[in-house]
Coordinates of C-alpha atoms and ligand atoms in Angstrom, one line a residue:
X1 CA 9.6 26.7 7.9
X2 CA 13.1 26.8 8.2
X3 CA 12.9 30.5 10.1
X4 CA 10.2 28.1 12.4
X5 CA 13.1 26.0 13.6
X6 CA 14.2 26.5 17.5
X7 CA 16.7 23.3 17.2
X8 CA 17.7 20.7 15.1
X9 CA 17.3 17.4 18.0
X10 CA 19.1 15.0 16.1
X11 CA 20.3 15.8 12.1
X12 CA 19.9 14.0 8.8
X13 CA 23.2 11.9 8.7
X14 CA 22.6 10.7 12.5
X15 CA 19.0 9.5 11.5
X16 CA 20.3 7.8 8.3
X17 CA 23.0 5.8 10.7
X18 CA 20.6 4.9 12.8
X19 CA 17.9 3.5 10.1
X20 CA 21.3 1.3 8.7
X21 CA 21.3 0.2 12.2
X22 CA 17.6 -0.1 13.1
X23 CA 17.1 -2.4 9.3
X24 CA 20.4 -4.8 10.5
X25 CA 18.6 -6.1 13.5
X26 CA 15.0 -6.6 12.1
X27 CA 16.9 -8.5 9.1
X28 CA 18.6 -10.4 11.4
X29 CA 15.6 -11.2 13.1
X30 CA 14.0 -12.6 10.4
X31 CA 16.4 -14.4 9.0
X32 CA 16.6 -18.0 9.9
X33 CA 18.3 -19.2 11.9
X34 CA 16.6 -16.5 14.2
X35 CA 13.2 -16.8 12.4
X36 CA 12.0 -20.1 12.1
X37 CA 9.6 -22.1 9.7
X38 CA 8.0 -20.5 6.2
X39 CA 6.1 -17.2 7.2
X40 CA 6.8 -13.9 5.6
X41 CA 7.2 -10.2 7.0
X42 CA 4.9 -7.8 6.7
X43 CA 6.0 -4.7 7.5
X44 CA 3.0 -1.7 8.5
X45 CA 4.1 2.1 9.2
X46 CA 1.2 3.3 11.2
X47 CA 0.5 6.4 8.9
X48 CA 0.7 9.4 9.0
X49 CA 3.9 10.2 10.9
X50 CA 6.0 6.6 9.6
X51 CA 6.0 7.1 6.2
X52 CA 9.2 9.2 6.2
X53 CA 11.7 6.5 7.9
X54 CA 8.9 3.7 7.0
X55 CA 10.1 4.7 3.8
X56 CA 14.5 4.7 4.1
X57 CA 13.9 1.1 6.7
X58 CA 12.7 -0.5 4.4
X59 CA 15.3 0.3 1.5
X60 CA 17.6 -1.5 3.9
X61 CA 15.6 -4.7 4.3
X62 CA 17.0 -6.7 2.1
X63 CA 14.2 -10.2 2.5
X64 CA 11.2 -10.7 0.8
X65 CA 8.0 -8.4 2.2
X66 CA 4.6 -7.2 2.2
X67 CA 3.7 -4.0 2.8
X68 CA 0.4 -2.8 5.0
X69 CA -0.9 0.5 5.8
X70 CA -2.2 1.7 9.2
X71 CA -3.8 5.2 9.3
X72 CA -4.1 6.4 13.3
X73 CA -4.7 9.8 14.6
X74 CA -4.0 10.7 18.5
X75 CA -2.7 14.3 17.4
X76 CA -5.1 16.1 15.4
X77 CA -4.2 19.3 14.0
X78 CA -2.5 21.8 15.8
X79 CA -2.5 19.2 19.5
X80 CA 0.6 19.3 21.2
X81 CA -0.4 16.2 23.4
X82 CA -2.3 13.3 22.9
X83 CA -6.4 13.5 21.9
X84 CA -6.7 9.4 22.2
X85 CA -6.2 7.5 19.2
X86 CA -8.7 6.3 16.7
X87 CA -7.7 4.0 13.8
X88 CA -8.8 6.0 10.6
X89 CA -8.1 3.8 7.9
X90 CA -6.9 0.5 7.6
X91 CA -5.1 -1.4 4.6
X92 CA -3.3 -4.1 6.7
X93 CA -4.4 -7.1 3.3
X94 CA -4.0 -11.1 5.2
X95 CA -1.8 -10.9 7.9
X96 CA -2.6 -14.1 9.2
X97 CA 0.0 -16.3 9.7
X98 CA 2.9 -13.7 9.0
X99 CA 5.5 -11.4 11.1
X100 CA 4.3 -8.3 11.6
X101 CA 6.7 -5.2 12.5
X102 CA 4.8 -2.1 13.2
X103 CA 6.8 0.8 12.7
X104 CA 6.0 4.1 14.2
X105 CA 7.3 7.0 14.4
X106 CA 7.4 8.1 17.7
X107 CA 6.5 7.2 21.6
X108 CA 5.5 9.0 23.8
X109 CA 1.7 8.3 25.7
X110 CA 2.3 4.4 24.1
X111 CA -1.5 4.5 23.2
X112 CA -0.8 4.1 20.1
X113 CA 1.0 0.9 19.9
X114 CA -1.3 -0.4 23.2
X115 CA -4.4 -0.4 20.8
X116 CA -2.9 -1.6 17.6
X117 CA -0.6 -4.3 18.7
X118 CA -3.5 -6.5 19.7
X119 CA -5.3 -5.3 17.0
X120 CA -2.6 -7.2 14.6
X121 CA -2.5 -10.3 17.2
X122 CA -6.6 -10.3 16.7
X123 CA -5.9 -10.9 13.4
X124 CA -3.7 -14.2 13.6
X125 CA -0.3 -12.4 12.7
X126 CA 2.3 -15.0 13.3
X127 CA 4.2 -12.5 15.7
X128 CA 4.4 -8.8 16.4
X129 CA 7.5 -7.0 16.8
X130 CA 7.3 -2.8 17.5
X131 CA 9.8 -0.2 15.8
X132 CA 9.8 3.1 16.8
X133 CA 12.5 5.8 15.3
X134 CA 12.1 8.1 19.4
X135 CA 10.9 7.7 22.5
X136 CA 10.3 10.4 24.7
X137 CA 11.4 10.3 28.0
X138 CA 8.8 10.2 30.1
X139 CA 6.8 7.2 32.2
X140 CA 4.5 6.3 29.8
X141 CA 6.7 5.8 27.2
X142 CA 9.8 3.9 29.7
X143 CA 7.1 1.2 30.8
X144 CA 6.0 0.2 27.2
X145 CA 8.2 -2.8 25.4
X146 CA 9.2 -1.6 22.3
X147 CA 11.5 -4.1 20.0
X148 CA 13.6 -1.7 18.3
X149 CA 14.3 2.1 19.3
X150 CA 15.8 4.7 17.5
X151 CA 16.3 7.4 19.7
X152 CA 15.8 8.0 23.4
X153 CA 14.7 12.1 23.3
X154 CA 13.7 14.6 26.1
X155 CA 9.9 15.1 26.5
X156 CA 9.6 17.9 24.2
X157 CA 7.4 18.3 20.9
X158 CA 9.1 17.4 17.5
X159 CA 8.8 17.8 13.9
X160 CA 10.6 17.0 11.2
X161 CA 11.4 13.3 9.2
X162 CA 7.9 12.7 8.8
X163 CA 6.5 14.6 12.0
X164 CA 3.7 17.0 12.0
X165 CA 2.5 20.3 13.8
X166 CA -0.9 20.7 11.8
X167 CA 0.2 18.6 9.3
X168 CA 2.9 20.9 8.4
X169 CA 7.0 19.9 8.9
X170 CA 6.8 16.8 7.5
X171 CA 9.3 17.2 5.2
X172 CA 12.0 18.5 7.4
X173 CA 15.4 16.2 6.7
X174 CA 16.0 16.3 9.9
X175 CA 14.3 16.1 14.0
X176 CA 13.8 19.6 15.3
X177 CA 11.9 21.5 17.7
X178 CA 9.7 24.6 17.1
X179 CA 10.0 28.2 18.5
X180 CA 7.2 28.7 21.0
X181 CA 5.6 31.9 19.1
X182 CA 5.0 29.3 16.5
X183 CA 3.7 26.8 18.4
X184 CA 1.3 28.8 20.4
X185 CA 0.5 31.2 17.3
X186 CA -3.4 31.1 17.1
X187 CA -4.4 29.3 13.5
Ligands
LIG1 P1 1.5 8.0 21.4 O1 0.1 6.9 21.1 O2 2.5 7.2 21.6 O3 1.3 9.4 22.5 O4 1.8 8.6 20.7 C1 2.2 8.4 19.4 C2 1.7 9.4 18.3 O5 1.7 10.8 19.1 C3 2.7 9.4 17.1 O6 2.8 8.6 16.4 C4 3.6 10.9 16.5 O7 2.0 11.0 15.8 C5 2.0 11.5 18.0 N1 3.5 12.5 18.5 C6 3.7 12.1 19.4 N2 4.9 13.3 19.9 C7 4.7 13.8 19.4 C8 6.3 15.0 18.7 O8 6.1 15.3 19.8 N3 5.5 15.3 17.5 C9 4.7 15.0 16.8 N4 4.9 16.2 15.8 N5 3.5 14.0 17.5 C10 3.6 13.4 18.5
LIG2 MG1 2.1 8.7 14.6

């Protein structure tokens, strides 16, 4: 697995530092006086990619919260570009009148958030905010308004820290690029 890495784009220590900062921003926005009223928070990782990031993030947000799950697929199998977004499974419980934070691994075409944000709004959420660990430097991503962004990265295919290629590499602790021959190898 480690032999497949081309280069480390964001090492684990930098990720941990930024996760800490993002958690502080989210906490501040969901605590009085910035947050009025008694509505509670639901954090929703968009699976499978946001699983690792969200696991680290929520442990640094010291407020009452529930977790909802949304499983979405846009890069099935060995795809390295979006094939259209599909919601595969949702376990959201009731988000009516709750403050929802959608957490995704990476903002690329923006299609995932463009589809999932209205879905949660239609369920009657009190507010919907979005958080992505990575944002690609490409026009489609630049145009999307996201509330919390970890890092801006070049328009390259990355894996690790939850992000996959053919469902592998999610357990790499750093964000990395893969060698060209790994991406091009026939299954
Ligand atoms: P979007 O819907 O914004 O195009 O892309 C969001 C989803 O596409 C991400 O949650 C992720 O699953 C997948 N994706 C986009 N870019 C990359 C990438 O560079 N590497 C990996 N592994 N997945 C990506
Ligand atoms: Mg994803």
